[in-house]
Amino acid sequence: MKKIAKVFLLIASILVVVFGVLASRIYAFGNTRSDSSADAAIVLGAAVWSSGVSPVFRERINHGIDLYRNGKVRKVIFTGGQGNAGEPTESSAARDYALQSGVPAQDILIEEKSHTTYENIRYAKGVADTHGIKSVLIVSDPLHMKRAVLMAQDVGLTAEPSPTPSTRYQSLKSQLRLLAHETYYYIGYLIRRTFSSVRI
């Protein structure tokens, strides 16, 4: 029994170390920002309420708009389907917000089918292909960037990170919770892409 307990303790210790290392890499990557220009910015979806876009989504949309205004991108692709019945899709709400902010309609592209980060990326890739877009900046919260950029590269996008310069996750508690969440899902994605016969 003692040997079994030692084995379990060793395995648990290794898992803790691996989790910690990946979490530190995710945190560090969140501070990575590309200075390159690209054909478009892909803004990853977030919650939409009946009163408008959520504060988290607003941060992402504003950053995408800033990239456009500063000449870093020629187009903005908003992603996200419908969360709740009776509410607009995330991407259509983002488009309306961008239009009200002065972004020309012809420079706004949307996909309205996605419900996960991977779907955001995959459906945005389809939009990009349709419009001849070759390079993109991925826009999301800093701690979301490592997983999102890896997914973008996996589906064949030439993608660079462009995390929001500010985030709604301000407190240490909320940042640690989000970091743990992202590390968990990042590990899950690594496992899926490792054992999948087709790159997901």
PDB file of C-alpha atoms in Angstrom:
ATOM      1  CA  MET A   1       0.000   0.000   0.000  1.00  0.00           C
ATOM      2  CA  LYS A   2       2.847   2.379   0.796  1.00  0.00           C
ATOM      3  CA  LYS A   3       4.371   1.791  -2.636  1.00  0.00           C
ATOM      4  CA  ILE A   4       1.034   2.511  -4.308  1.00  0.00           C
ATOM      5  CA  ALA A   5       0.653   5.672  -2.243  1.00  0.00           C
ATOM      6  CA  LYS A   6       4.149   6.791  -3.269  1.00  0.00           C
ATOM      7  CA  VAL A   7       3.365   6.161  -6.936  1.00  0.00           C
ATOM      8  CA  PHE A   8       0.158   8.187  -6.718  1.00  0.00           C
ATOM      9  CA  LEU A   9       2.009  10.949  -4.892  1.00  0.00           C
ATOM     10  CA  LEU A  10       4.698  10.999  -7.599  1.00  0.00           C
ATOM     11  CA  ILE A  11       2.093  11.130 -10.366  1.00  0.00           C
ATOM     12  CA  ALA A  12       0.206  13.901  -8.570  1.00  0.00           C
ATOM     13  CA  SER A  13       3.428  15.858  -8.099  1.00  0.00           C
ATOM     14  CA  ILE A  14       4.306  15.535 -11.791  1.00  0.00           C
ATOM     15  CA  LEU A  15       0.827  16.686 -12.800  1.00  0.00           C
ATOM     16  CA  VAL A  16       1.066  19.698 -10.510  1.00  0.00           C
ATOM     17  CA  VAL A  17       4.454  20.635 -11.983  1.00  0.00           C
ATOM     18  CA  VAL A  18       3.192  20.227 -15.571  1.00  0.00           C
ATOM     19  CA  PHE A  19       0.092  22.288 -14.797  1.00  0.00           C
ATOM     20  CA  GLY A  20       2.225  24.984 -13.202  1.00  0.00           C
ATOM     21  CA  VAL A  21       4.682  25.131 -16.106  1.00  0.00           C
ATOM     22  CA  LEU A  22       1.897  25.397 -18.674  1.00  0.00           C
ATOM     23  CA  ALA A  23       0.102  28.017 -16.601  1.00  0.00           C
ATOM     24  CA  SER A  24       3.270  30.120 -16.461  1.00  0.00           C
ATOM     25  CA  ARG A  25       3.696  29.847 -20.232  1.00  0.00           C
ATOM     26  CA  ILE A  26       0.085  30.847 -20.820  1.00  0.00           C
ATOM     27  CA  TYR A  27       0.546  33.840 -18.534  1.00  0.00           C
ATOM     28  CA  ALA A  28       3.778  34.882 -20.251  1.00  0.00           C
ATOM     29  CA  PHE A  29       2.278  34.471 -23.720  1.00  0.00           C
ATOM     30  CA  GLY A  30      -0.543  36.812 -22.713  1.00  0.00           C
ATOM     31  CA  ASN A  31       2.024  39.619 -22.688  1.00  0.00           C
ATOM     32  CA  THR A  32       3.131  38.798 -26.244  1.00  0.00           C
ATOM     33  CA  ARG A  33       1.860  41.315 -28.761  1.00  0.00           C
ATOM     34  CA  SER A  34       2.647  41.325 -32.462  1.00  0.00           C
ATOM     35  CA  ASP A  35       3.664  44.648 -33.978  1.00  0.00           C
ATOM     36  CA  SER A  36       3.002  43.292 -37.455  1.00  0.00           C
ATOM     37  CA  SER A  37       0.185  44.396 -39.702  1.00  0.00           C
ATOM     38  CA  ALA A  38      -2.227  41.825 -41.107  1.00  0.00           C
ATOM     39  CA  ASP A  39      -5.065  41.513 -43.561  1.00  0.00           C
ATOM     40  CA  ALA A  40      -7.665  41.250 -40.791  1.00  0.00           C
ATOM     41  CA  ALA A  41      -8.286  41.014 -37.078  1.00  0.00           C
ATOM     42  CA  ILE A  42     -10.301  38.057 -35.830  1.00  0.00           C
ATOM     43  CA  VAL A  43     -12.159  39.138 -32.702  1.00  0.00           C
ATOM     44  CA  LEU A  44     -13.192  36.153 -30.610  1.00  0.00           C
ATOM     45  CA  GLY A  45     -16.752  36.191 -29.351  1.00  0.00           C
ATOM     46  CA  ALA A  46     -17.965  36.654 -25.793  1.00  0.00           C
ATOM     47  CA  ALA A  47     -21.266  37.144 -24.024  1.00  0.00           C
ATOM     48  CA  VAL A  48     -24.003  39.382 -25.367  1.00  0.00           C
ATOM     49  CA  TRP A  49     -26.775  40.611 -23.103  1.00  0.00           C
ATOM     50  CA  SER A  50     -30.166  42.038 -23.976  1.00  0.00           C
ATOM     51  CA  SER A  51     -28.745  45.458 -23.100  1.00  0.00           C
ATOM     52  CA  GLY A  52     -25.726  45.039 -25.393  1.00  0.00           C
ATOM     53  CA  VAL A  53     -22.302  43.436 -25.473  1.00  0.00           C
ATOM     54  CA  SER A  54     -20.758  42.310 -22.199  1.00  0.00           C
ATOM     55  CA  PRO A  55     -17.824  44.266 -20.715  1.00  0.00           C
ATOM     56  CA  VAL A  56     -15.400  41.459 -21.678  1.00  0.00           C
ATOM     57  CA  PHE A  57     -16.634  41.470 -25.280  1.00  0.00           C
ATOM     58  CA  ARG A  58     -16.538  45.273 -25.417  1.00  0.00           C
ATOM     59  CA  GLU A  59     -12.826  45.215 -24.568  1.00  0.00           C
ATOM     60  CA  ARG A  60     -12.178  42.836 -27.455  1.00  0.00           C
ATOM     61  CA  ILE A  61     -14.326  44.779 -29.925  1.00  0.00           C
ATOM     62  CA  ASN A  62     -12.695  48.085 -28.999  1.00  0.00           C
ATOM     63  CA  HIS A  63      -9.252  46.594 -29.523  1.00  0.00           C
ATOM     64  CA  GLY A  64     -10.258  45.249 -32.929  1.00  0.00           C
ATOM     65  CA  ILE A  65     -11.575  48.705 -33.857  1.00  0.00           C
ATOM     66  CA  ASP A  66      -8.335  50.328 -32.674  1.00  0.00           C
ATOM     67  CA  LEU A  67      -6.300  47.955 -34.837  1.00  0.00           C
ATOM     68  CA  TYR A  68      -8.423  48.963 -37.821  1.00  0.00           C
ATOM     69  CA  ARG A  69      -8.197  52.690 -37.101  1.00  0.00           C
ATOM     70  CA  ASN A  70      -4.434  52.482 -36.650  1.00  0.00           C
ATOM     71  CA  GLY A  71      -4.003  50.794 -40.016  1.00  0.00           C
ATOM     72  CA  LYS A  72      -2.855  47.471 -38.575  1.00  0.00           C
ATOM     73  CA  VAL A  73      -5.644  45.591 -40.368  1.00  0.00           C
ATOM     74  CA  ARG A  74      -7.877  46.199 -43.383  1.00  0.00           C
ATOM     75  CA  LYS A  75     -10.831  44.134 -42.164  1.00  0.00           C
ATOM     76  CA  VAL A  76     -12.315  43.047 -38.862  1.00  0.00           C
ATOM     77  CA  ILE A  77     -13.906  39.609 -38.523  1.00  0.00           C
ATOM     78  CA  PHE A  78     -16.291  39.291 -35.583  1.00  0.00           C
ATOM     79  CA  THR A  79     -17.158  35.800 -34.385  1.00  0.00           C
ATOM     80  CA  GLY A  80     -19.865  34.214 -32.283  1.00  0.00           C
ATOM     81  CA  GLY A  81     -23.307  32.695 -32.607  1.00  0.00           C
ATOM     82  CA  GLN A  82     -26.440  33.114 -30.545  1.00  0.00           C
ATOM     83  CA  GLY A  83     -26.126  32.445 -26.846  1.00  0.00           C
ATOM     84  CA  ASN A  84     -29.738  32.714 -25.692  1.00  0.00           C
ATOM     85  CA  ALA A  85     -33.022  32.756 -27.565  1.00  0.00           C
ATOM     86  CA  GLY A  86     -34.240  36.253 -28.307  1.00  0.00           C
ATOM     87  CA  GLU A  87     -30.765  37.767 -28.159  1.00  0.00           C
ATOM     88  CA  PRO A  88     -28.678  38.787 -31.173  1.00  0.00           C
ATOM     89  CA  THR A  89     -25.706  36.695 -32.191  1.00  0.00           C
ATOM     90  CA  GLU A  90     -22.422  37.785 -30.645  1.00  0.00           C
ATOM     91  CA  SER A  91     -20.970  38.721 -34.008  1.00  0.00           C
ATOM     92  CA  SER A  92     -23.981  40.762 -35.158  1.00  0.00           C
ATOM     93  CA  ALA A  93     -23.976  42.691 -31.868  1.00  0.00           C
ATOM     94  CA  ALA A  94     -20.260  43.360 -32.352  1.00  0.00           C
ATOM     95  CA  ARG A  95     -20.885  44.513 -35.931  1.00  0.00           C
ATOM     96  CA  ASP A  96     -23.552  46.963 -34.764  1.00  0.00           C
ATOM     97  CA  TYR A  97     -21.164  48.289 -32.110  1.00  0.00           C
ATOM     98  CA  ALA A  98     -18.402  48.737 -34.683  1.00  0.00           C
ATOM     99  CA  LEU A  99     -20.750  50.468 -37.135  1.00  0.00           C
ATOM    100  CA  GLN A 100     -21.783  52.909 -34.415  1.00  0.00           C
ATOM    101  CA  SER A 101     -18.095  53.516 -33.768  1.00  0.00           C
ATOM    102  CA  GLY A 102     -17.549  54.551 -37.383  1.00  0.00           C
ATOM    103  CA  VAL A 103     -16.096  51.402 -38.946  1.00  0.00           C
ATOM    104  CA  PRO A 104     -17.341  51.146 -42.577  1.00  0.00           C
ATOM    105  CA  ALA A 105     -19.752  48.273 -43.206  1.00  0.00           C
ATOM    106  CA  GLN A 106     -17.647  46.925 -46.093  1.00  0.00           C
ATOM    107  CA  ASP A 107     -14.719  46.364 -43.745  1.00  0.00           C
ATOM    108  CA  ILE A 108     -16.696  44.323 -41.208  1.00  0.00           C
ATOM    109  CA  LEU A 109     -17.097  40.567 -41.679  1.00  0.00           C
ATOM    110  CA  ILE A 110     -18.959  38.165 -39.394  1.00  0.00           C
ATOM    111  CA  GLU A 111     -19.654  34.504 -38.802  1.00  0.00           C
ATOM    112  CA  GLU A 112     -22.727  33.613 -36.744  1.00  0.00           C
ATOM    113  CA  LYS A 113     -22.465  29.845 -36.160  1.00  0.00           C
ATOM    114  CA  SER A 114     -19.773  29.370 -33.535  1.00  0.00           C
ATOM    115  CA  HIS A 115     -20.227  28.600 -29.845  1.00  0.00           C
ATOM    116  CA  THR A 116     -16.685  27.701 -28.748  1.00  0.00           C
ATOM    117  CA  THR A 117     -13.224  29.172 -29.203  1.00  0.00           C
ATOM    118  CA  TYR A 118     -12.308  26.488 -31.716  1.00  0.00           C
ATOM    119  CA  GLU A 119     -15.488  27.138 -33.697  1.00  0.00           C
ATOM    120  CA  ASN A 120     -14.772  30.899 -33.577  1.00  0.00           C
ATOM    121  CA  ILE A 121     -11.447  30.189 -35.225  1.00  0.00           C
ATOM    122  CA  ARG A 122     -12.614  27.535 -37.679  1.00  0.00           C
ATOM    123  CA  TYR A 123     -15.588  29.493 -39.010  1.00  0.00           C
ATOM    124  CA  ALA A 124     -13.538  32.692 -39.158  1.00  0.00           C
ATOM    125  CA  LYS A 125     -11.048  30.776 -41.311  1.00  0.00           C
ATOM    126  CA  GLY A 126     -13.863  30.088 -43.764  1.00  0.00           C
ATOM    127  CA  VAL A 127     -14.738  33.794 -43.877  1.00  0.00           C
ATOM    128  CA  ALA A 128     -11.079  34.686 -44.363  1.00  0.00           C
ATOM    129  CA  ASP A 129     -10.701  32.219 -47.220  1.00  0.00           C
ATOM    130  CA  THR A 130     -13.808  33.559 -48.948  1.00  0.00           C
ATOM    131  CA  HIS A 131     -12.452  37.109 -48.862  1.00  0.00           C
ATOM    132  CA  GLY A 132      -8.852  36.326 -49.760  1.00  0.00           C
ATOM    133  CA  ILE A 133      -7.540  37.113 -46.294  1.00  0.00           C
ATOM    134  CA  LYS A 134      -4.146  35.495 -45.726  1.00  0.00           C
ATOM    135  CA  SER A 135      -2.867  36.889 -42.417  1.00  0.00           C
ATOM    136  CA  VAL A 136      -4.706  37.708 -39.214  1.00  0.00           C
ATOM    137  CA  LEU A 137      -4.267  39.132 -35.750  1.00  0.00           C
ATOM    138  CA  ILE A 138      -6.141  37.171 -33.090  1.00  0.00           C
ATOM    139  CA  VAL A 139      -7.919  39.444 -30.594  1.00  0.00           C
ATOM    140  CA  SER A 140      -8.951  38.174 -27.185  1.00  0.00           C
ATOM    141  CA  ASP A 141      -8.093  38.521 -23.506  1.00  0.00           C
ATOM    142  CA  PRO A 142      -4.393  38.047 -22.671  1.00  0.00           C
ATOM    143  CA  LEU A 143      -4.800  34.714 -20.877  1.00  0.00           C
ATOM    144  CA  HIS A 144      -6.866  33.356 -23.772  1.00  0.00           C
ATOM    145  CA  MET A 145      -4.224  34.050 -26.397  1.00  0.00           C
ATOM    146  CA  LYS A 146      -1.958  30.997 -26.287  1.00  0.00           C
ATOM    147  CA  ARG A 147      -4.765  28.514 -26.872  1.00  0.00           C
ATOM    148  CA  ALA A 148      -6.465  30.724 -29.466  1.00  0.00           C
ATOM    149  CA  VAL A 149      -3.316  31.326 -31.524  1.00  0.00           C
ATOM    150  CA  LEU A 150      -2.425  27.621 -31.461  1.00  0.00           C
ATOM    151  CA  MET A 151      -5.909  26.777 -32.727  1.00  0.00           C
ATOM    152  CA  ALA A 152      -5.634  29.420 -35.449  1.00  0.00           C
ATOM    153  CA  GLN A 153      -2.327  28.010 -36.639  1.00  0.00           C
ATOM    154  CA  ASP A 154      -3.742  24.472 -36.542  1.00  0.00           C
ATOM    155  CA  VAL A 155      -6.572  25.368 -38.941  1.00  0.00           C
ATOM    156  CA  GLY A 156      -4.075  26.907 -41.349  1.00  0.00           C
ATOM    157  CA  LEU A 157      -4.221  30.604 -40.538  1.00  0.00           C
ATOM    158  CA  THR A 158      -1.115  32.776 -40.539  1.00  0.00           C
ATOM    159  CA  ALA A 159      -1.894  34.191 -37.126  1.00  0.00           C
ATOM    160  CA  GLU A 160      -0.217  36.473 -34.610  1.00  0.00           C
ATOM    161  CA  PRO A 161      -1.420  37.454 -31.121  1.00  0.00           C
ATOM    162  CA  SER A 162      -2.963  40.820 -30.356  1.00  0.00           C
ATOM    163  CA  PRO A 163      -4.315  40.623 -26.794  1.00  0.00           C
ATOM    164  CA  THR A 164      -6.505  43.361 -25.421  1.00  0.00           C
ATOM    165  CA  PRO A 165      -4.350  45.997 -23.689  1.00  0.00           C
ATOM    166  CA  SER A 166      -6.800  46.018 -20.795  1.00  0.00           C
ATOM    167  CA  THR A 167      -8.950  43.279 -19.322  1.00  0.00           C
ATOM    168  CA  ARG A 168     -12.067  43.056 -17.187  1.00  0.00           C
ATOM    169  CA  TYR A 169     -10.321  40.409 -15.078  1.00  0.00           C
ATOM    170  CA  GLN A 170      -8.627  42.859 -12.746  1.00  0.00           C
ATOM    171  CA  SER A 171      -8.535  41.184  -9.336  1.00  0.00           C
ATOM    172  CA  LEU A 172      -5.957  38.552  -8.447  1.00  0.00           C
ATOM    173  CA  LYS A 173      -8.761  36.102  -7.701  1.00  0.00           C
ATOM    174  CA  SER A 174     -10.425  36.531 -11.088  1.00  0.00           C
ATOM    175  CA  GLN A 175      -7.088  36.301 -12.919  1.00  0.00           C
ATOM    176  CA  LEU A 176      -6.083  33.123 -11.095  1.00  0.00           C
ATOM    177  CA  ARG A 177      -9.486  31.602 -11.798  1.00  0.00           C
ATOM    178  CA  LEU A 178      -9.220  32.452 -15.498  1.00  0.00           C
ATOM    179  CA  LEU A 179      -5.614  31.197 -15.636  1.00  0.00           C
ATOM    180  CA  ALA A 180      -6.656  27.864 -14.100  1.00  0.00           C
ATOM    181  CA  HIS A 181      -9.558  27.642 -16.558  1.00  0.00           C
ATOM    182  CA  GLU A 182      -7.328  28.384 -19.551  1.00  0.00           C
ATOM    183  CA  THR A 183      -4.637  25.945 -18.427  1.00  0.00           C
ATOM    184  CA  TYR A 184      -7.215  23.180 -18.050  1.00  0.00           C
ATOM    185  CA  TYR A 185      -8.661  23.774 -21.520  1.00  0.00           C
ATOM    186  CA  TYR A 186      -5.220  24.236 -23.071  1.00  0.00           C
ATOM    187  CA  ILE A 187      -4.155  20.831 -21.739  1.00  0.00           C
ATOM    188  CA  GLY A 188      -7.389  19.338 -23.048  1.00  0.00           C
ATOM    189  CA  TYR A 189      -6.743  20.793 -26.481  1.00  0.00           C
ATOM    190  CA  LEU A 190      -3.158  19.509 -26.523  1.00  0.00           C
ATOM    191  CA  ILE A 191      -4.409  16.018 -25.709  1.00  0.00           C
ATOM    192  CA  ARG A 192      -7.106  16.149 -28.401  1.00  0.00           C
ATOM    193  CA  ARG A 193      -4.734  17.348 -31.118  1.00  0.00           C
ATOM    194  CA  THR A 194      -2.122  14.758 -30.109  1.00  0.00           C
ATOM    195  CA  PHE A 195      -4.443  11.761 -30.303  1.00  0.00           C
ATOM    196  CA  SER A 196      -6.714  12.917 -33.104  1.00  0.00           C
ATOM    197  CA  SER A 197      -6.016  11.241 -36.458  1.00  0.00           C
ATOM    198  CA  VAL A 198      -7.095  14.487 -38.130  1.00  0.00           C
ATOM    199  CA  ARG A 199      -5.655  17.759 -36.862  1.00  0.00           C
ATOM    200  CA  ILE A 200      -8.589  19.483 -35.136  1.00  0.00           C
TER     201      ILE A 200
END
